[in-house]
Amino acid sequence: MLEAFSYVVRMFSGVISDRMTSRKAAIAAGFVMGAAAKFGMSFATSTAQLFVTKAVDRLGNGVQAAPRDALIGDLSPSASRSACFGFAQSMRKWGSFMGAGLAFALMKASDNNYRAIFLLASAVSALSTLAFVILVPAHANTNSSSSKAAAAAAARSHEQQQQQQQLAQQQQHLLRQRQPHSS
């Protein structure tokens, strides 16, 4: 049920992301929700609390998934876009596999200390979010309506400048023609 919720959120986050000037904020917000959910899971004492924190985790996943994939497309060279998507998907699957294996090993080593495991997971998630915010460059979303409006305004401004330059050249030409010729 919560996974289906995540997929519904992805549709809306994708549409919203296409209208934003930068996808980075939506992705970071989703990452923060995931880190907060993991932190909350470490202190949950009932199934209801676990359900709520897992819902926040799935909401965060849904919020960041579509903008993240779109950002990969925005930043990837067109000749290798599919390879970039494939690499990103492989790294996500590899990370899930390694994370599950590490969690299993840590559960055995910590005598099933769920709180410690979720606190560690939230710390890793928070550090990953920080790395994303610092290391991934802000990238203008060229598909957003505000970016398109800005591009159209820039084109109009350039066109107006060209028209003004042409008018100034015509005026200079007329002034030269009216000047008396010296012999």
Short mmCIF file of N, CA and C in Angstrom, two decimals:
data_model
loop_
_atom_site.label_atom_id
_atom_site.label_comp_id
_atom_site.label_asym_id
_atom_site.label_seq_id
_atom_site.Cartn_x
_atom_site.Cartn_y
_atom_site.Cartn_z
N MET A 1 0.83 -1.19 0.00
CA MET A 1 0.00 0.00 0.00
C MET A 1 0.88 1.27 0.00
N LEU A 2 1.87 1.29 0.86
CA LEU A 2 2.73 2.47 0.92
C LEU A 2 3.58 2.61 -0.33
N GLU A 3 3.95 1.50 -0.94
CA GLU A 3 4.73 1.56 -2.18
C GLU A 3 3.86 2.15 -3.30
N ALA A 4 2.59 1.77 -3.34
CA ALA A 4 1.67 2.35 -4.33
C ALA A 4 1.53 3.85 -4.10
N PHE A 5 1.48 4.26 -2.83
CA PHE A 5 1.43 5.68 -2.48
C PHE A 5 2.64 6.41 -3.05
N SER A 6 3.81 5.78 -2.95
CA SER A 6 5.04 6.36 -3.46
C SER A 6 4.96 6.58 -4.97
N TYR A 7 4.38 5.62 -5.68
CA TYR A 7 4.28 5.74 -7.14
C TYR A 7 3.29 6.83 -7.56
N VAL A 8 2.22 7.00 -6.80
CA VAL A 8 1.27 8.08 -7.09
C VAL A 8 1.95 9.43 -6.86
N VAL A 9 2.70 9.54 -5.78
CA VAL A 9 3.42 10.79 -5.48
C VAL A 9 4.42 11.10 -6.60
N ARG A 10 5.05 10.09 -7.16
CA ARG A 10 6.01 10.29 -8.26
C ARG A 10 5.39 11.01 -9.44
N MET A 11 4.15 10.65 -9.76
CA MET A 11 3.49 11.31 -10.89
C MET A 11 3.37 12.81 -10.64
N PHE A 12 2.93 13.15 -9.45
CA PHE A 12 2.74 14.56 -9.13
C PHE A 12 4.08 15.29 -8.99
N SER A 13 5.06 14.62 -8.38
CA SER A 13 6.36 15.29 -8.21
C SER A 13 7.02 15.50 -9.57
N GLY A 14 6.80 14.60 -10.50
CA GLY A 14 7.35 14.79 -11.85
C GLY A 14 6.74 16.00 -12.53
N VAL A 15 5.44 16.15 -12.42
CA VAL A 15 4.75 17.29 -13.03
C VAL A 15 5.22 18.59 -12.38
N ILE A 16 5.30 18.59 -11.05
CA ILE A 16 5.75 19.79 -10.33
C ILE A 16 7.20 20.10 -10.67
N SER A 17 8.03 19.06 -10.74
CA SER A 17 9.44 19.24 -11.08
C SER A 17 9.61 19.89 -12.45
N ASP A 18 8.75 19.53 -13.39
CA ASP A 18 8.84 20.11 -14.73
C ASP A 18 8.52 21.60 -14.72
N ARG A 19 7.83 22.06 -13.70
CA ARG A 19 7.46 23.48 -13.61
C ARG A 19 8.45 24.28 -12.76
N MET A 20 9.33 23.57 -12.04
CA MET A 20 10.30 24.25 -11.16
C MET A 20 11.50 24.71 -11.98
N THR A 21 12.15 25.78 -11.51
CA THR A 21 13.34 26.26 -12.21
C THR A 21 14.54 25.36 -11.94
N SER A 22 14.55 24.64 -10.83
CA SER A 22 15.63 23.70 -10.52
C SER A 22 15.02 22.48 -9.84
N ARG A 23 15.47 21.31 -10.24
CA ARG A 23 14.96 20.07 -9.68
C ARG A 23 15.63 19.74 -8.34
N LYS A 24 16.72 20.41 -8.05
CA LYS A 24 17.54 20.07 -6.89
C LYS A 24 16.77 20.22 -5.57
N ALA A 25 15.92 21.21 -5.45
CA ALA A 25 15.17 21.42 -4.21
C ALA A 25 14.21 20.28 -3.94
N ALA A 26 13.52 19.80 -4.97
CA ALA A 26 12.58 18.69 -4.79
C ALA A 26 13.33 17.42 -4.39
N ILE A 27 14.46 17.19 -5.04
CA ILE A 27 15.25 16.00 -4.73
C ILE A 27 15.77 16.07 -3.30
N ALA A 28 16.30 17.20 -2.91
CA ALA A 28 16.82 17.37 -1.54
C ALA A 28 15.69 17.21 -0.52
N ALA A 29 14.50 17.75 -0.82
CA ALA A 29 13.37 17.61 0.11
C ALA A 29 13.00 16.14 0.30
N GLY A 30 13.00 15.39 -0.79
CA GLY A 30 12.71 13.97 -0.69
C GLY A 30 13.77 13.22 0.11
N PHE A 31 15.03 13.58 -0.10
CA PHE A 31 16.12 12.95 0.66
C PHE A 31 15.99 13.27 2.15
N VAL A 32 15.66 14.51 2.48
CA VAL A 32 15.50 14.90 3.89
C VAL A 32 14.35 14.12 4.53
N MET A 33 13.25 13.95 3.80
CA MET A 33 12.12 13.17 4.35
C MET A 33 12.56 11.73 4.64
N GLY A 34 13.34 11.16 3.74
CA GLY A 34 13.82 9.79 3.96
C GLY A 34 14.71 9.70 5.19
N ALA A 35 15.61 10.66 5.35
CA ALA A 35 16.50 10.66 6.52
C ALA A 35 15.69 10.86 7.80
N ALA A 36 14.72 11.77 7.76
CA ALA A 36 13.89 12.02 8.94
C ALA A 36 13.06 10.78 9.29
N ALA A 37 12.57 10.09 8.28
CA ALA A 37 11.78 8.88 8.53
C ALA A 37 12.63 7.80 9.20
N LYS A 38 13.84 7.63 8.72
CA LYS A 38 14.72 6.62 9.32
C LYS A 38 15.03 6.98 10.78
N PHE A 39 15.24 8.28 11.03
CA PHE A 39 15.47 8.73 12.39
C PHE A 39 14.24 8.44 13.26
N GLY A 40 13.06 8.74 12.70
CA GLY A 40 11.82 8.47 13.43
C GLY A 40 11.61 7.00 13.71
N MET A 41 12.00 6.15 12.75
CA MET A 41 11.85 4.70 12.95
C MET A 41 12.69 4.21 14.13
N SER A 42 13.81 4.87 14.37
CA SER A 42 14.67 4.42 15.46
C SER A 42 14.02 4.63 16.83
N PHE A 43 13.06 5.53 16.91
CA PHE A 43 12.40 5.80 18.19
C PHE A 43 10.94 5.34 18.22
N ALA A 44 10.49 4.69 17.17
CA ALA A 44 9.10 4.22 17.13
C ALA A 44 8.89 3.12 18.15
N THR A 45 7.76 3.20 18.85
CA THR A 45 7.46 2.20 19.88
C THR A 45 6.17 1.45 19.58
N SER A 46 5.53 1.74 18.46
CA SER A 46 4.30 1.04 18.11
C SER A 46 4.23 0.84 16.60
N THR A 47 3.36 -0.06 16.20
CA THR A 47 3.20 -0.28 14.76
C THR A 47 2.62 0.95 14.07
N ALA A 48 1.79 1.70 14.77
CA ALA A 48 1.23 2.92 14.19
C ALA A 48 2.34 3.93 13.92
N GLN A 49 3.27 4.08 14.85
CA GLN A 49 4.40 5.00 14.63
C GLN A 49 5.28 4.51 13.49
N LEU A 50 5.51 3.21 13.41
CA LEU A 50 6.29 2.66 12.30
C LEU A 50 5.59 2.90 10.98
N PHE A 51 4.27 2.75 10.96
CA PHE A 51 3.50 2.99 9.74
C PHE A 51 3.64 4.45 9.29
N VAL A 52 3.52 5.37 10.22
CA VAL A 52 3.64 6.80 9.88
C VAL A 52 5.04 7.12 9.36
N THR A 53 6.06 6.62 10.04
CA THR A 53 7.43 6.92 9.58
C THR A 53 7.71 6.27 8.24
N LYS A 54 7.17 5.07 8.02
CA LYS A 54 7.36 4.42 6.72
C LYS A 54 6.60 5.19 5.64
N ALA A 55 5.44 5.75 5.97
CA ALA A 55 4.69 6.58 5.02
C ALA A 55 5.50 7.82 4.66
N VAL A 56 6.15 8.44 5.64
CA VAL A 56 7.01 9.60 5.36
C VAL A 56 8.18 9.18 4.47
N ASP A 57 8.75 8.01 4.74
CA ASP A 57 9.84 7.50 3.92
C ASP A 57 9.39 7.31 2.47
N ARG A 58 8.22 6.71 2.27
CA ARG A 58 7.71 6.48 0.91
C ARG A 58 7.32 7.79 0.24
N LEU A 59 6.80 8.75 1.03
CA LEU A 59 6.51 10.07 0.48
C LEU A 59 7.79 10.72 -0.02
N GLY A 60 8.84 10.66 0.80
CA GLY A 60 10.13 11.23 0.39
C GLY A 60 10.68 10.56 -0.85
N ASN A 61 10.53 9.23 -0.92
CA ASN A 61 10.98 8.51 -2.10
C ASN A 61 10.20 8.97 -3.33
N GLY A 62 8.91 9.11 -3.19
CA GLY A 62 8.09 9.56 -4.31
C GLY A 62 8.41 10.98 -4.73
N VAL A 63 8.68 11.84 -3.77
CA VAL A 63 8.98 13.25 -4.07
C VAL A 63 10.28 13.37 -4.86
N GLN A 64 11.29 12.57 -4.51
CA GLN A 64 12.60 12.74 -5.16
C GLN A 64 12.81 11.90 -6.40
N ALA A 65 12.05 10.82 -6.59
CA ALA A 65 12.35 9.86 -7.66
C ALA A 65 12.24 10.46 -9.06
N ALA A 66 11.11 11.04 -9.41
CA ALA A 66 10.94 11.58 -10.77
C ALA A 66 11.88 12.76 -11.03
N PRO A 67 12.00 13.73 -10.11
CA PRO A 67 12.96 14.82 -10.37
C PRO A 67 14.40 14.32 -10.45
N ARG A 68 14.75 13.30 -9.68
CA ARG A 68 16.11 12.74 -9.73
C ARG A 68 16.39 12.15 -11.11
N ASP A 69 15.45 11.36 -11.61
CA ASP A 69 15.63 10.77 -12.94
C ASP A 69 15.67 11.85 -14.02
N ALA A 70 14.84 12.87 -13.86
CA ALA A 70 14.84 13.96 -14.84
C ALA A 70 16.17 14.73 -14.78
N LEU A 71 16.71 14.92 -13.58
CA LEU A 71 17.99 15.61 -13.45
C LEU A 71 19.11 14.80 -14.11
N ILE A 72 19.05 13.49 -13.96
CA ILE A 72 20.04 12.65 -14.64
C ILE A 72 19.95 12.88 -16.15
N GLY A 73 18.73 12.93 -16.66
CA GLY A 73 18.54 13.21 -18.09
C GLY A 73 19.02 14.59 -18.48
N ASP A 74 18.77 15.59 -17.61
CA ASP A 74 19.20 16.97 -17.89
C ASP A 74 20.72 17.08 -17.95
N LEU A 75 21.40 16.38 -17.04
CA LEU A 75 22.85 16.53 -16.92
C LEU A 75 23.64 15.57 -17.81
N SER A 76 22.98 14.56 -18.36
CA SER A 76 23.68 13.55 -19.17
C SER A 76 23.85 14.02 -20.61
N PRO A 77 25.01 13.73 -21.19
CA PRO A 77 25.17 14.02 -22.63
C PRO A 77 24.17 13.18 -23.42
N SER A 78 23.58 13.76 -24.44
CA SER A 78 22.53 13.04 -25.17
C SER A 78 23.03 11.72 -25.77
N ALA A 79 24.29 11.65 -26.15
CA ALA A 79 24.83 10.43 -26.76
C ALA A 79 24.94 9.28 -25.75
N SER A 80 24.99 9.58 -24.45
CA SER A 80 25.14 8.51 -23.45
C SER A 80 24.06 8.58 -22.37
N ARG A 81 22.93 9.17 -22.68
CA ARG A 81 21.85 9.33 -21.70
C ARG A 81 21.37 7.97 -21.18
N SER A 82 21.17 7.00 -22.07
CA SER A 82 20.71 5.68 -21.63
C SER A 82 21.73 5.01 -20.72
N ALA A 83 23.00 5.15 -21.05
CA ALA A 83 24.05 4.57 -20.21
C ALA A 83 24.03 5.22 -18.83
N CYS A 84 23.80 6.52 -18.76
CA CYS A 84 23.74 7.22 -17.46
C CYS A 84 22.56 6.73 -16.64
N PHE A 85 21.39 6.56 -17.27
CA PHE A 85 20.23 6.03 -16.56
C PHE A 85 20.51 4.61 -16.07
N GLY A 86 21.10 3.80 -16.94
CA GLY A 86 21.42 2.43 -16.56
C GLY A 86 22.39 2.37 -15.40
N PHE A 87 23.41 3.22 -15.44
CA PHE A 87 24.38 3.26 -14.35
C PHE A 87 23.71 3.67 -13.04
N ALA A 88 22.87 4.71 -13.10
CA ALA A 88 22.19 5.18 -11.89
C ALA A 88 21.29 4.09 -11.32
N GLN A 89 20.55 3.41 -12.19
CA GLN A 89 19.67 2.33 -11.72
C GLN A 89 20.49 1.20 -11.11
N SER A 90 21.60 0.84 -11.74
CA SER A 90 22.47 -0.22 -11.21
C SER A 90 23.01 0.16 -9.85
N MET A 91 23.42 1.41 -9.68
CA MET A 91 23.96 1.85 -8.39
C MET A 91 22.89 1.83 -7.31
N ARG A 92 21.64 2.20 -7.66
CA ARG A 92 20.56 2.13 -6.67
C ARG A 92 20.32 0.68 -6.25
N LYS A 93 20.29 -0.23 -7.20
CA LYS A 93 20.07 -1.65 -6.87
C LYS A 93 21.25 -2.20 -6.07
N TRP A 94 22.47 -1.85 -6.45
CA TRP A 94 23.64 -2.30 -5.73
C TRP A 94 23.61 -1.76 -4.30
N GLY A 95 23.24 -0.49 -4.15
CA GLY A 95 23.15 0.11 -2.82
C GLY A 95 22.09 -0.56 -1.96
N SER A 96 20.96 -0.93 -2.57
CA SER A 96 19.92 -1.64 -1.81
C SER A 96 20.43 -3.00 -1.35
N PHE A 97 21.11 -3.70 -2.24
CA PHE A 97 21.65 -5.02 -1.91
C PHE A 97 22.69 -4.91 -0.80
N MET A 98 23.62 -3.99 -0.96
CA MET A 98 24.69 -3.84 0.04
C MET A 98 24.13 -3.35 1.37
N GLY A 99 23.16 -2.42 1.30
CA GLY A 99 22.56 -1.90 2.52
C GLY A 99 21.84 -2.99 3.30
N ALA A 100 21.10 -3.84 2.58
CA ALA A 100 20.40 -4.95 3.26
C ALA A 100 21.41 -5.92 3.88
N GLY A 101 22.47 -6.21 3.14
CA GLY A 101 23.50 -7.11 3.68
C GLY A 101 24.18 -6.52 4.90
N LEU A 102 24.50 -5.24 4.82
CA LEU A 102 25.14 -4.57 5.96
C LEU A 102 24.19 -4.51 7.15
N ALA A 103 22.92 -4.21 6.91
CA ALA A 103 21.94 -4.17 8.01
C ALA A 103 21.83 -5.54 8.68
N PHE A 104 21.81 -6.59 7.87
CA PHE A 104 21.74 -7.95 8.43
C PHE A 104 22.95 -8.22 9.32
N ALA A 105 24.14 -7.89 8.79
CA ALA A 105 25.37 -8.13 9.57
C ALA A 105 25.38 -7.30 10.85
N LEU A 106 24.94 -6.05 10.76
CA LEU A 106 24.91 -5.19 11.95
C LEU A 106 23.87 -5.66 12.96
N MET A 107 22.76 -6.20 12.47
CA MET A 107 21.74 -6.73 13.39
C MET A 107 22.32 -7.90 14.19
N LYS A 108 23.05 -8.76 13.51
CA LYS A 108 23.66 -9.89 14.22
C LYS A 108 24.72 -9.40 15.21
N ALA A 109 25.54 -8.43 14.75
CA ALA A 109 26.63 -7.93 15.59
C ALA A 109 26.11 -7.13 16.79
N SER A 110 24.95 -6.47 16.62
CA SER A 110 24.44 -5.62 17.71
C SER A 110 23.35 -6.30 18.53
N ASP A 111 23.19 -7.60 18.35
CA ASP A 111 22.16 -8.35 19.07
C ASP A 111 20.77 -7.76 18.81
N ASN A 112 20.49 -7.52 17.51
CA ASN A 112 19.18 -7.02 17.04
C ASN A 112 18.81 -5.65 17.62
N ASN A 113 19.76 -4.76 17.66
CA ASN A 113 19.51 -3.40 18.16
C ASN A 113 18.96 -2.55 17.01
N TYR A 114 17.63 -2.58 16.85
CA TYR A 114 16.98 -1.86 15.77
C TYR A 114 17.25 -0.36 15.83
N ARG A 115 17.20 0.17 17.03
CA ARG A 115 17.41 1.61 17.20
C ARG A 115 18.76 2.04 16.64
N ALA A 116 19.81 1.30 16.95
CA ALA A 116 21.15 1.63 16.46
C ALA A 116 21.22 1.53 14.94
N ILE A 117 20.57 0.51 14.38
CA ILE A 117 20.60 0.31 12.93
C ILE A 117 19.88 1.47 12.23
N PHE A 118 18.71 1.85 12.73
CA PHE A 118 17.98 2.96 12.11
C PHE A 118 18.68 4.30 12.31
N LEU A 119 19.31 4.49 13.47
CA LEU A 119 20.09 5.71 13.67
C LEU A 119 21.27 5.78 12.70
N LEU A 120 21.94 4.67 12.51
CA LEU A 120 23.04 4.62 11.55
C LEU A 120 22.52 4.88 10.13
N ALA A 121 21.39 4.26 9.80
CA ALA A 121 20.80 4.48 8.46
C ALA A 121 20.41 5.94 8.27
N SER A 122 19.88 6.58 9.31
CA SER A 122 19.50 8.00 9.17
C SER A 122 20.74 8.88 9.04
N ALA A 123 21.82 8.52 9.73
CA ALA A 123 23.07 9.29 9.61
C ALA A 123 23.64 9.16 8.19
N VAL A 124 23.64 7.95 7.65
CA VAL A 124 24.12 7.74 6.28
C VAL A 124 23.25 8.52 5.30
N SER A 125 21.95 8.48 5.51
CA SER A 125 21.01 9.19 4.64
C SER A 125 21.23 10.71 4.73
N ALA A 126 21.43 11.21 5.94
CA ALA A 126 21.67 12.65 6.11
C ALA A 126 22.98 13.07 5.44
N LEU A 127 24.03 12.25 5.60
CA LEU A 127 25.31 12.57 4.96
C LEU A 127 25.19 12.52 3.44
N SER A 128 24.42 11.57 2.94
CA SER A 128 24.20 11.48 1.49
C SER A 128 23.45 12.71 0.98
N THR A 129 22.48 13.16 1.75
CA THR A 129 21.73 14.36 1.37
C THR A 129 22.66 15.57 1.35
N LEU A 130 23.49 15.69 2.36
CA LEU A 130 24.45 16.79 2.42
C LEU A 130 25.41 16.74 1.23
N ALA A 131 25.90 15.55 0.91
CA ALA A 131 26.80 15.40 -0.25
C ALA A 131 26.09 15.80 -1.53
N PHE A 132 24.83 15.42 -1.68
CA PHE A 132 24.06 15.80 -2.87
C PHE A 132 23.95 17.32 -2.97
N VAL A 133 23.57 17.95 -1.88
CA VAL A 133 23.38 19.41 -1.89
C VAL A 133 24.69 20.13 -2.22
N ILE A 134 25.80 19.64 -1.68
CA ILE A 134 27.08 20.31 -1.88
C ILE A 134 27.71 19.98 -3.23
N LEU A 135 27.65 18.72 -3.64
CA LEU A 135 28.43 18.27 -4.80
C LEU A 135 27.69 18.33 -6.14
N VAL A 136 26.37 18.22 -6.13
CA VAL A 136 25.64 18.24 -7.40
C VAL A 136 25.36 19.70 -7.75
N PRO A 137 25.79 20.12 -8.93
CA PRO A 137 25.61 21.53 -9.29
C PRO A 137 24.14 21.88 -9.49
N ALA A 138 23.82 23.12 -9.13
CA ALA A 138 22.47 23.61 -9.41
C ALA A 138 22.34 23.68 -10.92
N HIS A 139 21.26 23.17 -11.42
CA HIS A 139 21.09 23.09 -12.86
C HIS A 139 19.74 23.68 -13.21
N ALA A 140 19.74 24.63 -14.11
CA ALA A 140 18.49 25.24 -14.53
C ALA A 140 17.66 24.22 -15.29
N ASN A 141 16.41 24.08 -14.91
CA ASN A 141 15.50 23.18 -15.60
C ASN A 141 15.02 23.88 -16.86
N THR A 142 15.53 23.48 -17.98
CA THR A 142 15.18 24.14 -19.24
C THR A 142 13.77 23.79 -19.70
N ASN A 143 13.12 22.85 -19.02
CA ASN A 143 11.76 22.48 -19.38
C ASN A 143 10.70 23.22 -18.57
N SER A 144 11.11 23.96 -17.53
CA SER A 144 10.12 24.61 -16.69
C SER A 144 9.50 25.78 -17.41
N SER A 145 8.26 26.09 -17.03
CA SER A 145 7.56 27.19 -17.68
C SER A 145 8.25 28.52 -17.39
N SER A 146 8.82 28.68 -16.19
CA SER A 146 9.53 29.93 -15.90
C SER A 146 10.82 30.02 -16.70
N SER A 147 11.50 28.88 -16.92
CA SER A 147 12.70 28.90 -17.75
C SER A 147 12.35 29.23 -19.19
N LYS A 148 11.25 28.68 -19.67
CA LYS A 148 10.81 28.97 -21.03
C LYS A 148 10.43 30.44 -21.16
N ALA A 149 9.78 30.98 -20.13
CA ALA A 149 9.41 32.39 -20.16
C ALA A 149 10.65 33.28 -20.14
N ALA A 150 11.64 32.90 -19.34
CA ALA A 150 12.88 33.67 -19.28
C ALA A 150 13.61 33.61 -20.63
N ALA A 151 13.61 32.43 -21.25
CA ALA A 151 14.26 32.29 -22.55
C ALA A 151 13.54 33.13 -23.60
N ALA A 152 12.22 33.13 -23.55
CA ALA A 152 11.45 33.94 -24.50
C ALA A 152 11.71 35.43 -24.28
N ALA A 153 11.79 35.85 -23.01
CA ALA A 153 12.08 37.26 -22.72
C ALA A 153 13.47 37.64 -23.20
N ALA A 154 14.44 36.74 -23.02
CA ALA A 154 15.80 37.00 -23.49
C ALA A 154 15.83 37.10 -25.01
N ALA A 155 15.07 36.24 -25.68
CA ALA A 155 15.01 36.29 -27.14
C ALA A 155 14.38 37.60 -27.61
N ARG A 156 13.31 38.04 -26.92
CA ARG A 156 12.68 39.32 -27.28
C ARG A 156 13.63 40.48 -27.05
N SER A 157 14.36 40.43 -25.95
CA SER A 157 15.32 41.49 -25.65
C SER A 157 16.41 41.53 -26.70
N HIS A 158 16.91 40.37 -27.10
CA HIS A 158 17.95 40.30 -28.14
C HIS A 158 17.41 40.85 -29.46
N GLU A 159 16.18 40.49 -29.77
CA GLU A 159 15.55 40.97 -31.00
C GLU A 159 15.40 42.49 -30.97
N GLN A 160 14.99 43.03 -29.81
CA GLN A 160 14.85 44.48 -29.68
C GLN A 160 16.20 45.17 -29.82
N GLN A 161 17.25 44.59 -29.26
CA GLN A 161 18.58 45.17 -29.38
C GLN A 161 19.03 45.19 -30.84
N GLN A 162 18.75 44.13 -31.56
CA GLN A 162 19.12 44.09 -32.98
C GLN A 162 18.35 45.15 -33.76
N GLN A 163 17.07 45.32 -33.45
CA GLN A 163 16.27 46.33 -34.14
C GLN A 163 16.81 47.73 -33.83
N GLN A 164 17.20 47.98 -32.58
CA GLN A 164 17.75 49.28 -32.21
C GLN A 164 19.07 49.53 -32.92
N GLN A 165 19.91 48.49 -33.03
CA GLN A 165 21.18 48.65 -33.75
C GLN A 165 20.94 48.94 -35.22
N GLN A 166 19.98 48.28 -35.84
CA GLN A 166 19.66 48.52 -37.24
C GLN A 166 19.15 49.93 -37.43
N LEU A 167 18.31 50.40 -36.53
CA LEU A 167 17.77 51.77 -36.60
C LEU A 167 18.90 52.79 -36.46
N ALA A 168 19.82 52.53 -35.51
CA ALA A 168 20.95 53.44 -35.32
C ALA A 168 21.83 53.46 -36.57
N GLN A 169 22.05 52.33 -37.19
CA GLN A 169 22.85 52.28 -38.42
C GLN A 169 22.17 53.03 -39.55
N GLN A 170 20.86 52.89 -39.65
CA GLN A 170 20.11 53.61 -40.70
C GLN A 170 20.19 55.11 -40.47
N GLN A 171 20.09 55.52 -39.20
CA GLN A 171 20.17 56.96 -38.90
C GLN A 171 21.56 57.50 -39.24
N GLN A 172 22.60 56.75 -38.92
CA GLN A 172 23.96 57.18 -39.25
C GLN A 172 24.14 57.27 -40.76
N HIS A 173 23.58 56.34 -41.49
CA HIS A 173 23.68 56.34 -42.94
C HIS A 173 22.99 57.58 -43.51
N LEU A 174 21.81 57.90 -42.98
CA LEU A 174 21.09 59.09 -43.46
C LEU A 174 21.86 60.36 -43.14
N LEU A 175 22.48 60.43 -41.95
CA LEU A 175 23.25 61.62 -41.58
C LEU A 175 24.46 61.77 -42.49
N ARG A 176 25.12 60.68 -42.83
CA ARG A 176 26.26 60.75 -43.75
C ARG A 176 25.85 61.24 -45.12
N GLN A 177 24.69 60.84 -45.56
CA GLN A 177 24.22 61.26 -46.88
C GLN A 177 23.90 62.75 -46.90
N ARG A 178 23.46 63.32 -45.78
CA ARG A 178 23.09 64.74 -45.73
C ARG A 178 24.28 65.65 -45.51
N GLN A 179 25.40 65.12 -45.09
CA GLN A 179 26.58 65.97 -44.87
C GLN A 179 27.12 66.43 -46.21
N PRO A 180 27.51 67.73 -46.28
CA PRO A 180 28.07 68.23 -47.53
C PRO A 180 29.42 67.57 -47.78
N HIS A 181 29.64 67.26 -49.06
CA HIS A 181 30.91 66.63 -49.46
C HIS A 181 31.95 67.70 -49.64
N SER A 182 33.12 67.50 -49.09
CA SER A 182 34.20 68.45 -49.29
C SER A 182 35.05 68.01 -50.48
N SER A 183 35.38 69.00 -51.36
CA SER A 183 36.16 68.67 -52.54
C SER A 183 37.54 69.19 -52.48
#
